[in-house]
Short mmCIF file of C-alpha atoms in Angstrom, two decimals:
data_model
loop_
_atom_site.label_atom_id
_atom_site.label_comp_id
_atom_site.label_asym_id
_atom_site.label_seq_id
_atom_site.Cartn_x
_atom_site.Cartn_y
_atom_site.Cartn_z
CA MET A 80 -12.83 -22.56 -57.28
CA ASN A 81 -10.87 -20.48 -59.78
CA SER A 82 -12.71 -17.66 -61.52
CA LEU A 83 -12.48 -17.55 -65.29
CA ASP A 84 -12.80 -14.22 -67.04
CA ALA A 85 -15.25 -13.72 -69.88
CA GLY A 86 -12.53 -13.43 -72.51
CA ALA A 87 -10.97 -16.74 -71.58
CA ARG A 88 -14.37 -18.44 -71.53
CA ARG A 89 -15.16 -17.16 -75.00
CA ALA A 90 -11.76 -18.18 -76.35
CA ILE A 91 -12.13 -21.70 -74.94
CA LEU A 92 -15.61 -22.17 -76.39
CA ASP A 93 -14.52 -20.83 -79.78
CA ALA A 94 -11.53 -23.16 -79.74
CA ALA A 95 -13.77 -26.13 -78.88
CA ASP A 96 -16.04 -25.26 -81.80
CA SER A 97 -13.05 -25.11 -84.14
CA LEU A 98 -12.25 -28.74 -83.31
CA ARG A 99 -15.43 -30.23 -84.71
CA ASP A 100 -13.81 -31.84 -87.76
CA GLU A 101 -10.84 -33.15 -85.77
CA THR A 102 -13.25 -34.59 -83.20
CA LEU A 103 -15.02 -36.66 -85.83
CA ASP A 104 -11.72 -37.73 -87.40
CA TRP A 105 -10.48 -39.16 -84.09
CA LEU A 106 -13.84 -40.75 -83.34
CA PHE A 107 -13.80 -42.48 -86.73
CA ARG A 108 -10.26 -43.72 -86.09
CA LEU A 109 -11.29 -45.27 -82.79
CA VAL A 110 -14.53 -46.81 -84.07
CA ARG A 111 -12.55 -48.53 -86.83
CA CYS A 112 -10.75 -50.48 -84.07
CA PRO A 113 -12.83 -53.57 -83.16
CA SER A 114 -11.68 -53.34 -79.54
CA THR A 115 -13.61 -56.24 -78.04
CA LEU A 116 -12.22 -58.17 -75.08
CA GLY A 117 -8.62 -59.16 -75.85
CA ASN A 118 -8.49 -57.03 -79.00
CA GLU A 119 -8.01 -53.58 -77.48
CA ALA A 120 -4.41 -53.02 -78.63
CA PRO A 121 -5.19 -51.04 -81.83
CA ALA A 122 -7.49 -48.68 -79.92
CA LEU A 123 -4.90 -48.26 -77.16
CA ASN A 124 -2.30 -47.43 -79.81
CA GLU A 125 -4.63 -44.79 -81.24
CA MET A 126 -5.04 -43.31 -77.76
CA GLU A 127 -1.27 -43.11 -77.41
CA ARG A 128 -1.15 -41.19 -80.70
CA LEU A 129 -3.96 -38.92 -79.58
CA TYR A 130 -2.27 -38.09 -76.27
CA ARG A 131 0.91 -37.24 -78.16
CA ARG A 132 -1.16 -35.00 -80.43
CA LEU A 133 -2.19 -33.14 -77.27
CA GLY A 134 1.46 -32.45 -76.43
CA LEU A 135 1.59 -35.07 -73.67
CA SER A 136 3.91 -38.00 -73.01
CA PRO A 137 1.74 -41.13 -72.77
CA PHE A 138 2.79 -44.20 -70.84
CA ARG A 139 1.39 -47.67 -70.29
CA VAL A 140 -0.16 -48.90 -67.05
CA PRO A 141 -0.28 -52.69 -66.71
CA THR A 142 -3.13 -54.56 -65.04
CA VAL A 143 -1.51 -57.13 -62.74
CA PRO A 144 -4.01 -59.46 -61.01
CA GLU A 145 -1.44 -60.55 -58.42
CA GLN A 146 -1.18 -56.94 -57.26
CA LEU A 147 -4.93 -56.31 -57.28
CA LYS A 148 -6.43 -59.59 -56.06
CA ASP A 149 -6.83 -58.45 -52.43
CA HIS A 150 -8.32 -55.06 -53.33
CA PRO A 151 -12.09 -54.75 -52.69
CA GLY A 152 -12.59 -53.37 -56.20
CA PHE A 153 -10.97 -56.30 -57.99
CA SER A 154 -13.00 -58.66 -60.18
CA PRO A 155 -11.84 -62.13 -61.32
CA PRO A 156 -10.45 -61.69 -64.85
CA LEU A 157 -11.63 -63.57 -67.90
CA ILE A 158 -8.38 -63.62 -69.90
CA SER A 159 -4.70 -62.67 -69.63
CA TYR A 160 -3.68 -59.01 -69.55
CA GLU A 161 -0.54 -59.54 -71.62
CA GLY A 162 -0.24 -56.93 -74.39
CA ARG A 163 -3.28 -55.01 -73.17
CA ASP A 164 -1.85 -52.28 -70.94
CA ASN A 165 -3.94 -49.19 -70.21
CA VAL A 166 -2.70 -45.86 -71.57
CA ALA A 167 -2.38 -42.70 -69.51
CA ALA A 168 -0.79 -39.27 -69.65
CA ILE A 169 -0.31 -36.51 -67.10
CA HIS A 170 -0.31 -32.78 -67.73
CA ARG A 171 1.74 -30.89 -65.17
CA PRO A 172 1.42 -27.09 -64.95
CA LYS A 173 4.18 -24.53 -64.69
CA ALA A 174 2.92 -23.58 -61.24
CA ALA A 175 0.15 -25.62 -59.62
CA LYS A 176 -2.59 -23.25 -58.43
CA GLY A 177 -5.86 -25.09 -59.02
CA ARG A 178 -7.38 -28.49 -58.28
CA SER A 179 -6.25 -31.67 -59.99
CA LEU A 180 -8.58 -33.60 -62.29
CA VAL A 181 -8.90 -37.03 -63.90
CA LEU A 182 -10.45 -37.37 -67.36
CA GLN A 183 -11.13 -41.06 -67.90
CA GLY A 184 -12.81 -43.35 -70.37
CA HIS A 185 -12.74 -46.94 -71.62
CA VAL A 186 -11.83 -48.07 -75.12
CA ASP A 187 -13.19 -51.62 -74.92
CA VAL A 188 -16.49 -52.44 -76.61
CA VAL A 189 -18.95 -55.31 -76.45
CA PRO A 190 -19.26 -57.68 -79.46
CA GLU A 191 -21.25 -56.35 -82.38
CA GLY A 192 -23.75 -59.21 -82.38
CA ALA A 193 -25.29 -60.06 -85.73
CA ALA A 194 -23.28 -57.83 -88.07
CA ASP A 195 -25.68 -58.54 -90.94
CA MET A 196 -28.43 -56.75 -89.01
CA TRP A 197 -26.53 -53.44 -89.01
CA GLU A 198 -27.49 -50.92 -91.66
CA THR A 199 -23.79 -50.20 -92.15
CA PRO A 200 -20.91 -52.43 -90.97
CA PRO A 201 -20.34 -52.00 -87.22
CA TYR A 202 -16.66 -51.04 -87.52
CA VAL A 203 -17.09 -48.79 -90.56
CA PRO A 204 -18.22 -45.49 -89.02
CA SER A 205 -20.84 -43.58 -90.92
CA ILE A 206 -22.90 -40.42 -90.46
CA ARG A 207 -26.66 -40.42 -90.89
CA ASP A 208 -29.08 -37.72 -89.76
CA GLY A 209 -26.56 -36.00 -87.51
CA ARG A 210 -25.36 -39.15 -85.79
CA VAL A 211 -22.20 -41.26 -86.00
CA TYR A 212 -22.97 -44.98 -86.26
CA GLY A 213 -20.64 -47.80 -85.26
CA ARG A 214 -19.90 -50.18 -82.41
CA GLY A 215 -18.44 -48.17 -79.55
CA ALA A 216 -19.33 -44.81 -81.11
CA GLY A 217 -21.51 -44.04 -78.11
CA ASP A 218 -20.14 -46.42 -75.48
CA MET A 219 -17.80 -44.74 -75.09
CA LYS A 220 -15.35 -43.66 -77.74
CA ALA A 221 -17.16 -40.37 -78.32
CA GLY A 222 -16.72 -39.54 -74.66
CA VAL A 223 -13.02 -40.36 -74.77
CA VAL A 224 -12.54 -38.11 -77.78
CA SER A 225 -14.57 -35.35 -76.13
CA TYR A 226 -12.34 -35.09 -73.08
CA CYS A 227 -9.25 -35.07 -75.31
CA MET A 228 -10.68 -32.32 -77.49
CA ALA A 229 -11.63 -30.37 -74.35
CA PHE A 230 -7.97 -30.47 -73.31
CA GLU A 231 -6.93 -29.42 -76.81
CA ALA A 232 -9.43 -26.54 -76.76
CA LEU A 233 -7.55 -24.92 -73.89
CA ARG A 234 -4.27 -25.30 -75.81
CA ARG A 235 -5.78 -23.81 -78.96
CA ALA A 236 -7.00 -20.87 -76.87
CA GLY A 237 -3.39 -20.29 -75.72
CA LEU A 238 -4.03 -21.70 -72.27
CA GLN A 239 -3.42 -24.84 -70.22
CA PRO A 240 -4.69 -26.14 -66.89
CA ALA A 241 -2.97 -24.65 -63.84
CA ALA A 242 -3.17 -28.00 -62.03
CA GLU A 243 -2.35 -31.61 -62.74
CA VAL A 244 -4.69 -33.29 -65.23
CA GLN A 245 -4.61 -37.05 -65.74
CA LEU A 246 -5.91 -38.53 -68.98
CA GLN A 247 -6.71 -42.23 -68.75
CA ALA A 248 -7.78 -44.71 -71.44
CA VAL A 249 -8.62 -48.04 -69.82
CA ILE A 250 -9.76 -51.55 -70.70
CA GLU A 251 -12.39 -53.97 -69.36
CA GLU A 252 -15.00 -51.48 -68.22
CA GLU A 253 -17.43 -53.87 -69.88
CA CYS A 254 -16.48 -56.96 -67.89
CA THR A 255 -14.33 -56.33 -64.80
CA GLY A 256 -13.29 -52.71 -64.30
CA ASN A 257 -9.79 -53.93 -63.47
CA GLY A 258 -8.17 -51.63 -66.01
CA ALA A 259 -9.62 -48.57 -64.31
CA LEU A 260 -8.70 -49.87 -60.87
CA ALA A 261 -5.09 -50.54 -61.87
CA THR A 262 -4.75 -47.13 -63.49
CA MET A 263 -6.30 -45.23 -60.59
CA LEU A 264 -4.00 -46.97 -58.10
CA ALA A 265 -0.93 -46.26 -60.23
CA MET A 266 -1.61 -42.52 -60.42
CA PRO A 267 -1.43 -39.70 -57.86
CA ARG A 268 -4.69 -39.13 -56.04
CA ALA A 269 -6.70 -36.39 -57.78
CA ASP A 270 -9.25 -33.93 -56.42
CA ALA A 271 -12.02 -35.00 -58.82
CA ALA A 272 -12.79 -37.13 -61.86
CA ILE A 273 -15.01 -36.85 -64.92
CA ILE A 274 -16.10 -39.86 -66.99
CA PRO A 275 -18.08 -38.89 -70.14
CA GLU A 276 -20.06 -42.12 -70.38
CA PRO A 277 -22.95 -42.03 -72.87
CA GLY A 278 -26.05 -40.09 -71.96
CA PRO A 279 -29.34 -42.03 -71.82
CA GLY A 280 -31.04 -40.03 -74.57
CA VAL A 281 -31.70 -37.06 -72.30
CA ASP A 282 -29.52 -34.39 -70.70
CA ALA A 283 -28.51 -36.27 -67.58
CA TYR A 284 -25.75 -37.20 -65.23
CA TYR A 285 -25.57 -40.55 -63.48
CA SER A 286 -26.83 -40.21 -59.91
CA ALA A 287 -26.48 -43.89 -58.96
CA GLU A 288 -25.59 -47.18 -60.58
CA VAL A 289 -26.25 -50.79 -59.75
CA GLY A 290 -23.50 -53.28 -59.08
CA VAL A 291 -23.01 -56.45 -61.07
CA VAL A 292 -21.94 -60.04 -60.43
CA TRP A 293 -21.02 -62.33 -63.30
CA ALA A 294 -21.27 -66.10 -62.87
CA TRP A 295 -20.92 -69.13 -65.12
CA VAL A 296 -22.68 -72.48 -64.67
CA THR A 297 -21.46 -75.58 -66.48
CA VAL A 298 -23.73 -78.62 -66.53
CA SER A 299 -22.35 -81.99 -67.64
CA GLY A 300 -24.99 -84.60 -68.52
CA ARG A 301 -24.80 -88.04 -70.07
CA PRO A 302 -24.55 -88.25 -73.87
CA ALA A 303 -26.50 -90.76 -75.95
CA HIS A 304 -27.75 -91.25 -79.48
CA VAL A 305 -31.06 -89.52 -79.97
CA ARG A 306 -32.72 -92.90 -80.61
CA ASP A 307 -31.89 -93.76 -76.98
CA MET A 308 -32.33 -90.28 -75.58
CA GLN A 309 -34.23 -91.52 -72.53
CA SER A 310 -31.01 -93.19 -71.38
CA GLY A 311 -29.09 -89.93 -71.56
CA ILE A 312 -29.24 -86.64 -69.66
CA ASN A 313 -29.44 -83.54 -71.85
CA ALA A 314 -27.13 -80.86 -70.44
CA ILE A 315 -28.86 -78.06 -72.37
CA GLU A 316 -32.25 -78.92 -70.89
CA ALA A 317 -30.66 -79.20 -67.45
CA ALA A 318 -29.07 -75.77 -67.82
CA ASN A 319 -32.50 -74.32 -68.60
CA VAL A 320 -33.76 -75.68 -65.30
CA ILE A 321 -31.02 -73.76 -63.48
CA ALA A 322 -31.77 -70.55 -65.40
CA ALA A 323 -35.46 -70.81 -64.51
CA ALA A 324 -34.53 -71.00 -60.83
CA PHE A 325 -33.59 -67.31 -60.89
CA LYS A 326 -37.02 -65.97 -61.92
CA ASP A 327 -38.45 -65.89 -58.41
CA TYR A 328 -35.20 -64.46 -57.06
CA GLU A 329 -35.30 -61.61 -59.60
CA ALA A 330 -38.89 -60.80 -58.62
CA GLU A 331 -38.02 -60.86 -54.92
CA ARG A 332 -35.02 -58.52 -55.34
CA ASN A 333 -37.28 -56.03 -57.16
CA ARG A 334 -39.85 -55.82 -54.37
CA ALA A 335 -40.30 -52.25 -53.17
CA GLU A 336 -38.79 -52.87 -49.75
CA ASN A 337 -35.56 -54.10 -51.37
CA ILE A 338 -35.03 -51.04 -53.56
CA HIS A 339 -32.74 -48.27 -52.35
CA ALA A 340 -34.19 -44.75 -52.32
CA ALA A 341 -31.76 -43.70 -55.06
CA PHE A 342 -33.67 -45.98 -57.45
CA HIS A 343 -37.23 -45.14 -56.39
CA GLY A 344 -39.42 -44.65 -59.44
CA VAL A 345 -37.25 -46.89 -61.62
CA ASN A 346 -39.09 -49.90 -62.99
CA HIS A 347 -37.40 -53.25 -62.30
CA PRO A 348 -33.91 -51.99 -61.39
CA VAL A 349 -32.40 -55.40 -60.53
CA ASN A 350 -32.05 -57.55 -63.62
CA VAL A 351 -30.85 -61.14 -64.04
CA ASN A 352 -29.66 -61.80 -67.56
CA PHE A 353 -28.47 -65.01 -69.16
CA GLY A 354 -26.30 -63.59 -71.90
CA THR A 355 -24.28 -66.52 -73.25
CA ILE A 356 -24.78 -70.23 -73.83
CA GLN A 357 -22.37 -72.83 -75.17
CA GLY A 358 -23.46 -76.42 -75.42
CA GLY A 359 -23.99 -79.61 -77.30
CA GLU A 360 -22.08 -81.34 -80.05
CA TRP A 361 -24.54 -82.66 -82.62
CA ASN A 362 -28.24 -82.31 -83.42
CA SER A 363 -28.72 -86.06 -83.19
CA SER A 364 -26.83 -86.49 -79.92
CA VAL A 365 -28.03 -85.82 -76.40
CA ALA A 366 -25.93 -82.82 -75.33
CA THR A 367 -23.04 -83.71 -73.04
CA ARG A 368 -22.21 -80.29 -71.66
CA CYS A 369 -23.72 -76.81 -71.52
CA ARG A 370 -22.23 -73.60 -70.11
CA ILE A 371 -24.38 -70.54 -69.43
CA GLY A 372 -23.19 -67.09 -68.40
CA MET A 373 -25.28 -64.83 -66.21
CA ARG A 374 -25.23 -61.22 -65.08
CA VAL A 375 -26.99 -60.47 -61.79
CA GLY A 376 -27.69 -56.90 -60.69
CA VAL A 377 -26.66 -55.64 -57.26
CA MET A 378 -28.83 -53.08 -55.47
CA LEU A 379 -27.41 -50.31 -53.30
CA GLY A 380 -27.28 -51.44 -49.70
CA TYR A 381 -27.01 -55.13 -50.67
CA PRO A 382 -23.33 -56.13 -51.04
CA ALA A 383 -22.02 -58.03 -54.05
CA ARG A 384 -20.77 -60.65 -51.59
CA ARG A 385 -24.37 -61.44 -50.64
CA VAL A 386 -25.41 -61.66 -54.28
CA ARG A 387 -22.62 -64.17 -54.82
CA GLU A 388 -23.93 -66.18 -51.87
CA ASP A 389 -27.45 -66.00 -53.33
CA ILE A 390 -26.21 -67.37 -56.65
CA GLU A 391 -24.37 -70.20 -54.91
CA ARG A 392 -27.49 -71.10 -52.95
CA LEU A 393 -29.83 -71.00 -55.95
CA VAL A 394 -27.55 -73.08 -58.15
CA ALA A 395 -27.01 -75.66 -55.40
CA ARG A 396 -30.77 -75.93 -54.85
CA ALA A 397 -31.49 -76.26 -58.57
CA ALA A 398 -28.89 -79.00 -58.83
CA THR A 399 -31.04 -81.16 -56.55
CA ASP A 400 -33.98 -80.99 -58.96
CA GLU A 401 -35.11 -84.42 -60.10
CA ARG A 402 -34.53 -83.38 -63.71
CA LEU A 403 -30.81 -82.88 -62.96
CA ARG A 404 -30.26 -86.26 -61.34
CA GLY A 405 -27.04 -87.71 -62.66
CA THR A 406 -25.60 -84.38 -63.84
CA GLN A 407 -22.51 -82.57 -62.62
CA VAL A 408 -22.91 -78.85 -61.95
CA LYS A 409 -19.96 -76.47 -61.72
CA LEU A 410 -20.28 -72.81 -60.69
CA GLU A 411 -17.57 -70.22 -61.41
CA PHE A 412 -17.28 -66.50 -60.76
CA LYS A 413 -15.32 -64.64 -63.41
CA GLY A 414 -15.83 -61.08 -64.52
CA PHE A 415 -17.72 -58.46 -62.53
CA MET A 416 -17.79 -58.65 -58.76
CA ALA A 417 -18.79 -55.01 -58.47
CA GLU A 418 -20.62 -53.02 -55.84
CA ALA A 419 -23.46 -50.59 -56.48
CA CYS A 420 -22.56 -46.94 -56.10
CA GLU A 421 -24.28 -43.63 -55.40
CA LEU A 422 -22.77 -40.65 -57.23
CA SER A 423 -23.47 -37.52 -55.25
CA VAL A 424 -23.84 -34.42 -57.38
CA GLU A 425 -23.75 -32.17 -54.33
CA THR A 426 -20.00 -31.81 -54.60
CA ASP A 427 -17.90 -28.96 -55.95
CA ILE A 428 -17.19 -30.85 -59.17
CA GLY A 429 -20.85 -31.83 -59.52
CA ARG A 430 -22.09 -28.27 -59.19
CA LEU A 431 -19.44 -26.96 -61.57
CA CYS A 432 -20.18 -29.60 -64.23
CA ARG A 433 -23.87 -28.76 -64.16
CA ARG A 434 -23.18 -25.04 -64.44
CA SER A 435 -20.67 -25.52 -67.26
CA TYR A 436 -23.06 -27.79 -69.15
CA ALA A 437 -25.81 -25.17 -68.94
CA GLU A 438 -23.47 -22.48 -70.23
CA ALA A 439 -22.06 -24.66 -73.00
CA THR A 440 -25.34 -26.10 -74.28
CA GLY A 441 -28.17 -23.93 -72.99
CA ARG A 442 -29.74 -26.97 -71.32
CA GLU A 443 -29.83 -28.38 -67.81
CA LEU A 444 -28.46 -31.70 -66.60
CA ARG A 445 -30.70 -33.76 -64.34
CA GLY A 446 -29.86 -36.78 -62.24
CA MET A 447 -30.73 -40.26 -63.43
CA PRO A 448 -29.93 -43.62 -61.80
CA ILE A 449 -28.75 -46.23 -64.29
CA LEU A 450 -29.25 -49.97 -64.33
CA GLY A 451 -25.71 -50.62 -65.48
CA LEU A 452 -22.37 -49.69 -63.98
CA THR A 453 -19.31 -47.63 -64.83
CA ASP A 454 -15.74 -47.27 -63.63
CA ALA A 455 -16.88 -44.36 -61.45
CA ARG A 456 -17.32 -46.75 -58.54
CA HIS A 457 -13.56 -47.09 -58.21
CA PHE A 458 -13.06 -43.36 -57.76
CA VAL A 459 -15.97 -42.96 -55.34
CA LEU A 460 -15.81 -46.19 -53.31
CA HIS A 461 -12.10 -46.96 -53.40
CA GLY A 462 -10.34 -43.68 -54.13
CA GLU A 463 -12.53 -41.23 -52.19
CA ILE A 464 -12.50 -39.06 -55.31
CA PRO A 465 -15.76 -37.33 -56.29
CA CYS A 466 -16.70 -38.33 -59.81
CA MET A 467 -19.15 -36.82 -62.27
CA VAL A 468 -20.49 -39.08 -65.04
CA PHE A 469 -22.21 -37.42 -67.99
CA GLY A 470 -21.69 -37.76 -71.72
CA PRO A 471 -23.07 -37.40 -75.23
CA ASP A 472 -26.45 -38.73 -76.33
CA ALA A 473 -26.01 -42.35 -77.40
CA GLN A 474 -28.59 -44.79 -78.70
CA GLU A 475 -28.62 -48.59 -79.06
CA ILE A 476 -25.47 -49.13 -77.02
CA HIS A 477 -24.78 -52.89 -76.78
CA GLY A 478 -27.38 -53.22 -79.55
CA ILE A 479 -27.68 -52.99 -83.33
CA ASP A 480 -26.84 -49.69 -85.08
CA GLU A 481 -25.27 -48.03 -82.05
CA SER A 482 -24.88 -44.29 -82.57
CA VAL A 483 -23.97 -41.00 -80.93
CA GLY A 484 -25.34 -37.51 -81.62
CA ILE A 485 -22.76 -35.19 -83.15
CA GLU A 486 -24.14 -31.98 -81.65
CA SER A 487 -24.38 -33.65 -78.25
CA LEU A 488 -20.76 -34.78 -78.57
CA HIS A 489 -19.61 -31.21 -79.24
CA GLY A 490 -21.70 -29.97 -76.33
CA ILE A 491 -19.88 -32.37 -73.98
CA THR A 492 -16.51 -31.17 -75.30
CA ARG A 493 -17.49 -27.56 -74.58
CA SER A 494 -18.78 -28.51 -71.13
CA ILE A 495 -15.65 -30.39 -70.08
CA ALA A 496 -13.39 -27.64 -71.42
CA LEU A 497 -15.13 -25.00 -69.30
CA THR A 498 -15.19 -27.28 -66.26
CA MET A 499 -11.50 -28.09 -66.56
CA ALA A 500 -10.54 -24.43 -66.98
CA GLU A 501 -12.44 -23.32 -63.90
CA TRP A 502 -11.64 -26.34 -61.74
CA CYS A 503 -7.93 -26.37 -62.49
CA GLY A 504 -7.44 -22.71 -63.22
CA VAL A 505 -5.54 -21.67 -66.33
CA GLU A 506 -2.12 -20.36 -67.22
CA SER A 507 -0.52 -19.44 -70.52
CA ALA A 508 0.39 -22.46 -72.64
#
């Protein structure tokens, strides 16, 4: 580890504090981009501009399924990757003396849901009570801006990292993780990675995360006029029978003996969620077809492959139910096929991040397992790169009135700046 003298530390922290207005400006610019699946291009363009603002030369990294399909971290994509290339940049020092580092974050966001339920429009960022509101403000555009401002803080202090630093802005963290996988594989192997994903309302780093499998079930029934509904087979009602078949499975996977020690004390860590439904044609017609999308959690120690097999078995069994006689049932796997991951903090980067956070904020980070997943699994499971995941305080992510705390955001910027300076070492800019 490279020692950092007191003068340099003070200069870096002062420089980070001087970037508060610019931090919010860039966050607002990113939140204004409705970067849902397939619509990430404007946000990626903003990231290219931001990397150039940092004095770097950004470049695009394509996601090519044909090149990734045999990799264990690959997930079946939902749509084409044309026009949606990831953006990256690499800082190279004058003389490499320290350890290399990846600063990574995703620019994609989940849909805003019922926009009329938001207090302010989801893609019009606003500040209320010390928080920035908007879809993606917390998950995770604030984190992306924070690592960029941390890099800029060193430059403003007259310094730069004395090791290679990769900055990566990726897509599809919310549905496949393929953007992160493609970018990691395209870049030189680094000594460590930091992903400033949103904090869970407390000062915490992610100690473990579940895996996820996405599946889609399409039921085709037999249409009829409602006056003769007994002669038809309602696909929507049939789909509900299949969804109900997962209740006992969810309970079984949450039994104490099936929970990994990393998740002990967490209530109901394995969740089965039916998040989408498309079906029917007319209120007075028996529905012909219904498609439901599910997300099934994967516990540490229980491979995603086995969860896929469980889903196949449960759907096949439900299809034999008397209420589904005469239907056609189709099962597809698109989106996440992701393993659970333990994120050890007892690494050099983990210890340094915790120490830097304490110095930058006056508070301590504590470990917390999460019931979602991040792109960190690619670095840890597939790149053998230790990864620390901690970020600003975010609330209502994936919900209504998503927000991020401004002071927390600045604290993360200060923390990453100190970590980068000590991990990589510094030289004159």
